[in-house]
mmCIF file of C-alpha atoms and ligand atoms in Angstrom:
data_model
loop_
_atom_site.group_PDB
_atom_site.id
_atom_site.type_symbol
_atom_site.label_atom_id
_atom_site.label_comp_id
_atom_site.label_asym_id
_atom_site.label_seq_id
_atom_site.Cartn_x
_atom_site.Cartn_y
_atom_site.Cartn_z
ATOM 1 C CA UNK G 1 0.000 0.000 0.000
ATOM 2 C CA UNK G 2 1.248 3.491 -0.883
ATOM 3 C CA UNK G 3 1.522 5.601 2.252
ATOM 4 C CA UNK G 4 -1.657 7.541 3.113
ATOM 5 C CA UNK G 5 -1.845 10.216 5.801
ATOM 6 C CA UNK G 6 -4.948 10.062 7.976
ATOM 7 C CA UNK G 7 -5.137 13.609 9.310
ATOM 8 C CA UNK G 8 -7.424 14.508 12.181
ATOM 9 C CA UNK G 9 -7.627 16.907 15.103
ATOM 10 C CA UNK G 10 -9.391 16.407 18.423
ATOM 11 C CA UNK G 11 -10.716 19.988 18.264
ATOM 12 C CA UNK G 12 -13.006 18.979 15.388
ATOM 13 C CA UNK G 13 -15.033 17.230 18.085
ATOM 14 C CA UNK G 14 -15.753 20.413 20.065
ATOM 15 C CA UNK G 15 -17.903 22.036 17.356
ATOM 16 C CA UNK G 16 -21.113 21.426 19.302
ATOM 17 C CA UNK G 17 -24.183 21.459 17.067
ATOM 18 C CA UNK G 18 -26.272 19.225 19.333
ATOM 19 C CA UNK G 19 -27.233 15.608 18.791
ATOM 20 C CA UNK G 20 -30.441 16.518 16.981
ATOM 21 C CA UNK G 21 -28.418 18.259 14.262
ATOM 22 C CA UNK G 22 -27.466 15.941 11.368
ATOM 23 C CA UNK G 23 -23.883 17.243 11.403
ATOM 24 C CA UNK G 24 -23.012 16.023 14.930
ATOM 25 C CA UNK G 25 -19.765 14.772 16.430
ATOM 26 C CA UNK G 26 -20.864 11.138 16.156
ATOM 27 C CA UNK G 27 -20.034 11.342 12.457
ATOM 28 C CA UNK G 28 -16.331 11.691 13.185
ATOM 29 C CA UNK G 29 -16.334 9.076 15.926
ATOM 30 C CA UNK G 30 -17.619 6.519 13.432
ATOM 31 C CA UNK G 31 -14.417 6.760 11.396
ATOM 32 C CA UNK G 32 -11.842 5.289 13.820
ATOM 33 C CA UNK G 33 -14.493 2.739 14.828
ATOM 34 C CA UNK G 34 -14.705 1.552 11.228
ATOM 35 C CA UNK G 35 -10.931 1.650 10.816
ATOM 36 C CA UNK G 36 -10.356 -0.579 13.810
ATOM 37 C CA UNK G 37 -12.293 -3.292 12.012
ATOM 38 C CA UNK G 38 -9.631 -3.200 9.290
ATOM 39 C CA UNK G 39 -6.493 -3.710 11.318
ATOM 40 C CA UNK G 40 -4.116 -3.863 8.355
ATOM 41 C CA UNK G 41 -5.348 -0.528 7.090
ATOM 42 C CA UNK G 42 -5.361 1.041 10.563
ATOM 43 C CA UNK G 43 -1.744 -0.045 11.029
ATOM 44 C CA UNK G 44 -0.745 0.984 7.529
ATOM 45 C CA UNK G 45 -2.018 4.578 7.713
ATOM 46 C CA UNK G 46 0.238 7.428 8.753
ATOM 47 C CA UNK G 47 -1.757 8.932 11.635
ATOM 48 C CA UNK G 48 -1.243 12.685 11.876
ATOM 49 C CA UNK G 49 -2.603 15.383 14.185
ATOM 50 C CA UNK G 50 -3.297 18.414 12.017
ATOM 51 C CA UNK G 51 -2.759 22.048 12.886
ATOM 52 C CA UNK G 52 -5.035 25.078 13.083
ATOM 53 C CA UNK G 53 -5.263 27.307 10.041
ATOM 54 C CA UNK G 54 -4.458 30.937 10.828
ATOM 55 C CA UNK G 55 -6.855 33.806 10.176
ATOM 56 C CA UNK G 56 -4.469 34.942 7.432
ATOM 57 C CA UNK G 57 -4.649 31.543 5.754
ATOM 58 C CA UNK G 58 -8.459 31.562 5.887
ATOM 59 C CA UNK G 59 -8.379 35.024 4.315
ATOM 60 C CA UNK G 60 -6.761 33.515 1.219
ATOM 61 C CA UNK G 61 -10.354 32.619 0.305
ATOM 62 C CA UNK G 62 -12.552 34.422 2.839
ATOM 63 C CA UNK G 63 -13.366 37.995 3.708
ATOM 64 C CA UNK G 64 -11.187 38.843 6.751
ATOM 65 C CA UNK G 65 -14.128 40.548 8.432
ATOM 66 C CA UNK G 66 -16.163 37.352 8.212
ATOM 67 C CA UNK G 67 -13.285 35.335 9.687
ATOM 68 C CA UNK G 68 -13.141 37.779 12.612
ATOM 69 C CA UNK G 69 -16.923 37.534 13.057
ATOM 70 C CA UNK G 70 -16.795 33.744 13.429
ATOM 71 C CA UNK G 71 -13.980 34.023 15.985
ATOM 72 C CA UNK G 72 -15.866 36.687 17.967
ATOM 73 C CA UNK G 73 -19.128 34.699 17.873
ATOM 74 C CA UNK G 74 -17.387 31.590 19.227
ATOM 75 C CA UNK G 75 -15.610 33.630 21.922
ATOM 76 C CA UNK G 76 -18.959 35.095 22.944
ATOM 77 C CA UNK G 77 -20.353 31.601 23.467
ATOM 78 C CA UNK G 78 -21.823 30.902 20.042
ATOM 79 C CA UNK G 79 -24.790 31.659 17.824
ATOM 80 C CA UNK G 80 -26.082 30.876 14.370
ATOM 81 C CA UNK G 81 -24.817 31.950 10.950
ATOM 82 C CA UNK G 82 -27.980 30.702 9.229
ATOM 83 C CA UNK G 83 -30.869 28.449 10.195
ATOM 84 C CA UNK G 84 -28.729 25.304 9.848
ATOM 85 C CA UNK G 85 -25.284 26.622 10.669
ATOM 86 C CA UNK G 86 -24.398 26.607 14.334
ATOM 87 C CA UNK G 87 -21.407 28.253 16.010
ATOM 88 C CA UNK G 88 -20.573 26.989 19.501
ATOM 89 C CA UNK G 89 -17.843 28.148 21.854
ATOM 90 C CA UNK G 90 -15.571 25.443 20.431
ATOM 91 C CA UNK G 91 -16.311 26.203 16.799
ATOM 92 C CA UNK G 92 -13.402 28.536 16.123
ATOM 93 C CA UNK G 93 -10.948 25.894 17.306
ATOM 94 C CA UNK G 94 -12.834 23.212 15.380
ATOM 95 C CA UNK G 95 -13.211 25.131 12.119
ATOM 96 C CA UNK G 96 -9.604 26.329 12.075
ATOM 97 C CA UNK G 97 -8.494 22.755 12.801
ATOM 98 C CA UNK G 98 -10.659 21.450 9.966
ATOM 99 C CA UNK G 99 -9.068 23.852 7.496
ATOM 100 C CA UNK G 100 -5.610 23.345 9.017
ATOM 101 C CA UNK G 101 -5.764 19.569 8.571
ATOM 102 C CA UNK G 102 -6.414 20.067 4.855
ATOM 103 C CA UNK G 103 -3.549 22.572 4.601
ATOM 104 C CA UNK G 104 -1.311 20.001 6.275
ATOM 105 C CA UNK G 105 -2.345 17.523 3.606
ATOM 106 C CA UNK G 106 -1.271 20.029 0.957
ATOM 107 C CA UNK G 107 2.073 20.603 2.704
ATOM 108 C CA UNK G 108 2.696 16.858 2.924
ATOM 109 C CA UNK G 109 1.797 16.335 -0.724
ATOM 110 C CA UNK G 110 3.908 19.192 -2.048
ATOM 111 C CA UNK G 111 6.943 18.265 0.040
ATOM 112 C CA UNK G 112 6.567 14.700 -1.177
ATOM 113 C CA UNK G 113 6.635 13.388 2.397
ATOM 114 C CA UNK G 114 3.197 11.783 1.977
ATOM 115 C CA UNK G 115 1.559 12.428 -1.375
ATOM 116 C CA UNK G 116 -1.919 11.103 -0.515
ATOM 117 C CA UNK G 117 -3.988 12.100 2.469
ATOM 118 C CA UNK G 118 -7.460 12.155 3.911
ATOM 119 C CA UNK G 119 -8.513 14.827 6.395
ATOM 120 C CA UNK G 120 -11.275 13.486 8.625
ATOM 121 C CA UNK G 121 -12.674 16.829 9.681
ATOM 122 C CA UNK G 122 -15.741 18.794 10.674
ATOM 123 C CA UNK G 123 -17.337 21.232 10.294
ATOM 124 C CA UNK G 124 -17.504 20.544 6.551
ATOM 125 C CA UNK G 125 -16.681 23.355 4.149
ATOM 126 C CA UNK G 126 -18.073 23.347 0.640
ATOM 127 C CA UNK G 127 -21.160 25.516 1.272
ATOM 128 C CA UNK G 128 -19.293 28.287 3.128
ATOM 129 C CA UNK G 129 -19.234 31.519 1.138
ATOM 130 C CA UNK G 130 -16.581 34.196 1.051
ATOM 131 C CA UNK G 131 -18.287 36.277 3.733
ATOM 132 C CA UNK G 132 -20.934 33.948 5.183
ATOM 133 C CA UNK G 133 -21.383 30.549 6.744
ATOM 134 C CA UNK G 134 -23.965 28.295 5.168
ATOM 135 C CA UNK G 135 -25.267 24.727 5.188
ATOM 136 C CA UNK G 136 -23.345 23.444 8.274
ATOM 137 C CA UNK G 137 -20.109 24.990 6.904
ATOM 138 C CA UNK G 138 -18.064 27.766 8.526
ATOM 139 C CA UNK G 139 -14.965 27.929 6.328
ATOM 140 C CA UNK G 140 -14.345 26.515 2.865
ATOM 141 C CA UNK G 141 -11.660 24.012 3.817
ATOM 142 C CA UNK G 142 -11.051 22.892 0.243
ATOM 143 C CA UNK G 143 -11.298 26.355 -1.340
ATOM 144 C CA UNK G 144 -8.828 27.701 1.215
ATOM 145 C CA UNK G 145 -6.516 24.777 0.450
ATOM 146 C CA UNK G 146 -6.715 25.432 -3.288
ATOM 147 C CA UNK G 147 -5.729 29.074 -2.888
ATOM 148 C CA UNK G 148 -3.071 28.091 -0.351
ATOM 149 C CA UNK G 149 -1.533 25.595 -2.784
ATOM 150 C CA UNK G 150 -1.170 28.372 -5.333
ATOM 151 C CA UNK G 151 -0.213 31.272 -3.052
ATOM 152 C CA UNK G 152 2.104 29.496 -0.629
ATOM 153 C CA UNK G 153 3.446 26.632 -2.715
ATOM 154 C CA UNK G 154 3.344 28.356 -6.099
ATOM 155 C CA UNK G 155 1.532 25.476 -7.745
ATOM 156 C CA UNK G 156 0.245 26.475 -11.162
ATOM 157 C CA UNK G 157 -2.863 24.345 -11.525
ATOM 158 C CA UNK G 158 -5.282 22.888 -8.974
ATOM 159 C CA UNK G 159 -8.138 20.476 -9.662
ATOM 160 C CA UNK G 160 -10.976 20.215 -7.130
ATOM 161 C CA UNK G 161 -13.512 17.416 -7.468
ATOM 162 C CA UNK G 162 -16.635 17.224 -5.291
ATOM 163 C CA UNK G 163 -18.885 14.164 -5.149
ATOM 164 C CA UNK G 164 -20.957 15.260 -2.156
ATOM 165 C CA UNK G 165 -24.664 14.920 -2.995
ATOM 166 C CA UNK G 166 -25.052 18.694 -2.602
ATOM 167 C CA UNK G 167 -23.623 21.311 -4.929
ATOM 168 C CA UNK G 168 -20.332 22.760 -3.691
ATOM 169 C CA UNK G 169 -21.667 26.278 -4.076
ATOM 170 C CA UNK G 170 -19.231 27.830 -1.627
ATOM 171 C CA UNK G 171 -16.215 26.286 -3.310
ATOM 172 C CA UNK G 172 -17.530 27.446 -6.653
ATOM 173 C CA UNK G 173 -18.064 30.988 -5.350
ATOM 174 C CA UNK G 174 -14.521 31.175 -4.005
ATOM 175 C CA UNK G 175 -12.708 29.788 -7.069
ATOM 176 C CA UNK G 176 -14.865 30.734 -10.063
ATOM 177 C CA UNK G 177 -12.805 33.862 -10.802
ATOM 178 C CA UNK G 178 -9.542 31.866 -10.879
ATOM 179 C CA UNK G 179 -8.916 29.998 -14.162
ATOM 180 C CA UNK G 180 -5.940 28.146 -12.652
ATOM 181 C CA UNK G 181 -8.335 26.274 -10.360
ATOM 182 C CA UNK G 182 -10.690 23.855 -12.073
ATOM 183 C CA UNK G 183 -13.739 22.659 -10.159
ATOM 184 C CA UNK G 184 -15.955 19.639 -10.854
ATOM 185 C CA UNK G 185 -19.090 19.147 -8.753
ATOM 186 C CA UNK G 186 -21.559 16.320 -9.219
ATOM 187 C CA UNK G 187 -24.720 16.727 -7.172
ATOM 188 C CA UNK G 188 -28.390 15.963 -6.927
ATOM 189 C CA UNK G 189 -30.606 18.377 -8.845
ATOM 190 C CA UNK G 190 -32.837 20.087 -8.001
ATOM 191 C CA UNK G 191 -31.741 19.926 -4.370
ATOM 192 C CA UNK G 192 -30.156 21.973 -1.629
ATOM 193 C CA UNK G 193 -28.680 24.615 -2.037
ATOM 194 C CA UNK G 194 -30.374 25.216 -5.408
ATOM 195 C CA UNK G 195 -27.278 26.227 -7.382
ATOM 196 C CA UNK G 196 -25.090 24.050 -9.609
ATOM 197 C CA UNK G 197 -26.722 24.166 -13.031
ATOM 198 C CA UNK G 198 -24.542 22.907 -15.862
ATOM 199 C CA UNK G 199 -24.706 26.420 -17.323
ATOM 200 C CA UNK G 200 -22.778 27.844 -14.342
ATOM 201 C CA UNK G 201 -19.281 27.767 -15.788
ATOM 202 C CA UNK G 202 -17.381 30.473 -13.882
ATOM 203 C CA UNK G 203 -14.669 31.651 -16.251
ATOM 204 C CA UNK G 204 -14.805 28.332 -18.048
ATOM 205 C CA UNK G 205 -13.193 26.655 -15.007
ATOM 206 C CA UNK G 206 -16.344 25.146 -13.448
ATOM 207 C CA UNK G 207 -17.951 21.857 -14.473
ATOM 208 C CA UNK G 208 -21.276 21.218 -12.759
ATOM 209 C CA UNK G 209 -22.901 17.820 -13.167
ATOM 210 C CA UNK G 210 -26.505 18.020 -11.932
ATOM 211 C CA UNK G 211 -28.063 14.553 -11.618
ATOM 212 C CA UNK G 212 -31.483 13.114 -10.798
ATOM 213 C CA UNK G 213 -31.798 10.976 -7.663
ATOM 214 C CA UNK G 214 -32.330 7.194 -7.667
ATOM 215 C CA UNK G 215 -30.406 6.437 -10.859
ATOM 216 C CA UNK G 216 -28.356 3.232 -11.246
ATOM 217 C CA UNK G 217 -25.129 4.004 -9.342
ATOM 218 C CA UNK G 218 -22.772 3.509 -12.257
ATOM 219 C CA UNK G 219 -24.484 6.455 -13.981
ATOM 220 C CA UNK G 220 -23.135 8.769 -11.283
ATOM 221 C CA UNK G 221 -19.628 7.339 -11.505
ATOM 222 C CA UNK G 222 -19.571 7.653 -15.288
ATOM 223 C CA UNK G 223 -20.941 11.202 -15.282
ATOM 224 C CA UNK G 224 -18.481 12.268 -12.627
ATOM 225 C CA UNK G 225 -15.438 10.838 -14.394
ATOM 226 C CA UNK G 226 -16.539 12.251 -17.748
ATOM 227 C CA UNK G 227 -16.621 15.703 -16.186
ATOM 228 C CA UNK G 228 -13.191 15.136 -14.599
ATOM 229 C CA UNK G 229 -11.824 14.229 -17.999
ATOM 230 C CA UNK G 230 -13.464 17.264 -19.622
ATOM 231 C CA UNK G 231 -12.002 19.516 -16.921
ATOM 232 C CA UNK G 232 -8.472 18.241 -17.545
ATOM 233 C CA UNK G 233 -8.279 18.570 -21.313
ATOM 234 C CA UNK G 234 -5.184 20.719 -21.808
ATOM 235 C CA UNK G 235 -4.974 21.256 -18.036
ATOM 236 C CA UNK G 236 -2.612 19.028 -16.103
ATOM 237 C CA UNK G 237 -3.214 19.560 -12.364
ATOM 238 C CA UNK G 238 -0.280 19.933 -9.956
ATOM 239 C CA UNK G 239 -2.478 18.661 -7.132
ATOM 240 C CA UNK G 240 -5.930 17.084 -6.839
ATOM 241 C CA UNK G 241 -8.244 18.083 -3.988
ATOM 242 C CA UNK G 242 -11.302 15.948 -3.249
ATOM 243 C CA UNK G 243 -14.409 17.199 -1.447
ATOM 244 C CA UNK G 244 -15.332 13.743 -0.217
ATOM 245 C CA UNK G 245 -18.975 13.937 0.781
ATOM 246 C CA UNK G 246 -20.441 10.563 1.609
ATOM 247 C CA UNK G 247 -24.045 11.735 1.644
ATOM 248 C CA UNK G 248 -24.055 10.544 -1.964
ATOM 249 C CA UNK G 249 -24.339 6.959 -0.670
ATOM 250 C CA UNK G 250 -27.576 5.000 -0.865
ATOM 251 C CA UNK G 251 -29.320 5.323 2.488
ATOM 252 C CA UNK G 252 -28.083 8.755 3.456
ATOM 253 C CA UNK G 253 -30.919 10.778 5.053
ATOM 254 C CA UNK G 254 -29.997 14.000 3.229
ATOM 255 C CA UNK G 255 -29.646 12.740 -0.335
ATOM 256 C CA UNK G 256 -31.165 10.498 -2.977
ATOM 257 C CA UNK G 257 -28.089 9.139 -4.763
ATOM 258 C CA UNK G 258 -27.494 5.403 -4.815
ATOM 259 C CA UNK G 259 -23.732 4.933 -4.527
ATOM 260 C CA UNK G 260 -22.438 1.842 -2.755
ATOM 261 C CA UNK G 261 -19.004 1.207 -1.259
ATOM 262 C CA UNK G 262 -17.740 -0.221 -4.541
ATOM 263 C CA UNK G 263 -18.424 3.138 -6.202
ATOM 264 C CA UNK G 264 -16.545 5.042 -3.515
ATOM 265 C CA UNK G 265 -13.692 2.647 -4.204
ATOM 266 C CA UNK G 266 -13.955 3.123 -7.966
ATOM 267 C CA UNK G 267 -14.092 6.939 -7.893
ATOM 268 C CA UNK G 268 -11.191 7.105 -5.438
ATOM 269 C CA UNK G 269 -9.034 4.761 -7.512
ATOM 270 C CA UNK G 270 -9.892 6.644 -10.688
ATOM 271 C CA UNK G 271 -8.745 9.904 -9.103
ATOM 272 C CA UNK G 272 -5.537 8.488 -7.585
ATOM 273 C CA UNK G 273 -4.619 6.837 -10.887
ATOM 274 C CA UNK G 274 -5.150 10.101 -12.732
ATOM 275 C CA UNK G 275 -3.173 11.969 -10.071
ATOM 276 C CA UNK G 276 -0.292 9.535 -10.551
ATOM 277 C CA UNK G 277 -0.123 10.419 -14.219
ATOM 278 C CA UNK G 278 -0.636 14.169 -13.688
ATOM 279 C CA UNK G 279 1.322 15.130 -10.596
ATOM 280 C CA UNK G 280 3.127 12.269 -8.887
ATOM 281 C CA UNK G 281 -0.016 11.147 -7.104
ATOM 282 C CA UNK G 282 -0.675 14.280 -5.049
ATOM 283 C CA UNK G 283 -4.223 13.829 -3.733
ATOM 284 C CA UNK G 284 -5.620 15.605 -0.687
ATOM 285 C CA UNK G 285 -9.114 14.523 0.259
ATOM 286 C CA UNK G 286 -11.299 16.149 2.896
ATOM 287 C CA UNK G 287 -14.522 14.970 4.447
ATOM 288 C CA UNK G 288 -17.612 16.990 3.562
ATOM 289 C CA UNK G 289 -21.103 15.548 4.172
ATOM 290 C CA UNK G 290 -22.324 12.070 5.110
ATOM 291 C CA UNK G 291 -25.095 11.824 7.675
ATOM 292 C CA UNK G 292 -25.512 8.116 8.336
ATOM 293 C CA UNK G 293 -22.531 7.588 10.672
ATOM 294 C CA UNK G 294 -22.121 3.851 10.075
ATOM 295 C CA UNK G 295 -22.116 4.340 6.297
ATOM 296 C CA UNK G 296 -19.793 7.296 6.663
ATOM 297 C CA UNK G 297 -17.287 5.318 8.720
ATOM 298 C CA UNK G 298 -17.260 2.455 6.262
ATOM 299 C CA UNK G 299 -16.952 4.829 3.302
ATOM 300 C CA UNK G 300 -13.949 6.575 4.868
ATOM 301 C CA UNK G 301 -12.326 3.183 5.393
ATOM 302 C CA UNK G 302 -12.913 2.160 1.767
ATOM 303 C CA UNK G 303 -11.799 5.587 0.553
ATOM 304 C CA UNK G 304 -8.495 5.499 2.476
ATOM 305 C CA UNK G 305 -7.781 1.952 1.381
ATOM 306 C CA UNK G 306 -8.348 2.980 -2.229
ATOM 307 C CA UNK G 307 -6.203 6.107 -1.805
ATOM 308 C CA UNK G 308 -3.368 3.762 -0.874
ATOM 309 C CA UNK G 309 -4.085 1.517 -3.829
ATOM 310 C CA UNK G 310 -4.381 -1.503 -1.537
HETATM 311 ZN ZN1 ZN T 1 -23.712 17.269 1.370
#
């Protein structure tokens, strides 16, 4: 198995949304539980404690005033950024850890120390806008990482792929002006958050793949990989970032896609194989959605095993 970094941070557990909220801490706890049932994989992973992203790093993608607002709200004991998006007293530490774990994955990949990684983090990120939280997301972990890869590591081209069942509207909003970042999002349509039509192309750097629910699962895999291939014609990425949302699995309470574990395996392998040919296998994956904890844990296990090619 090729080395895979499993990056986590205990602070991701102190973002307290309450147990009645779908995005609760039990999601993260399901991941090590699933890993322990695969002892070879558990032993084979490079376990890493991530760092906190700084306010300056978050401002690579976000409005600095918004970043300060989230910090102040958490310091004041918490609040809400929208009807679904909770800030608790621990949320600043959690959200900066979530972004920081993904930045660590980028650092590891660029240095060549560990080219493939998975950041098991919360809160998720792909709905967060430049100056607003949205849809359980405080900061755009993947969008920040994409800008960080370019600004701090001088990478020329970044590919982001997003197979969460919801449109990665926040990622799109934060990269659509930047032709050196290509973004592919496959998502249920029409569905939350309502954006993600195929006609939304940014500056020609956005590929949206809106899909009906309840299709045969291979249809999603094929559509996703076709869009990845379209997005990389004449564009060889220097790093691949994955918004790994596992609410696209059959049985998730917040989506109607039908993917099974074998499709998580297939999409992951397809991306790591492409990354091998493009950029020495640099793949940094970050958890987004996934609201059936047992399915989520198993999917993360399958995903990490496939990242390692084992
Ligand atoms: Zn989602």
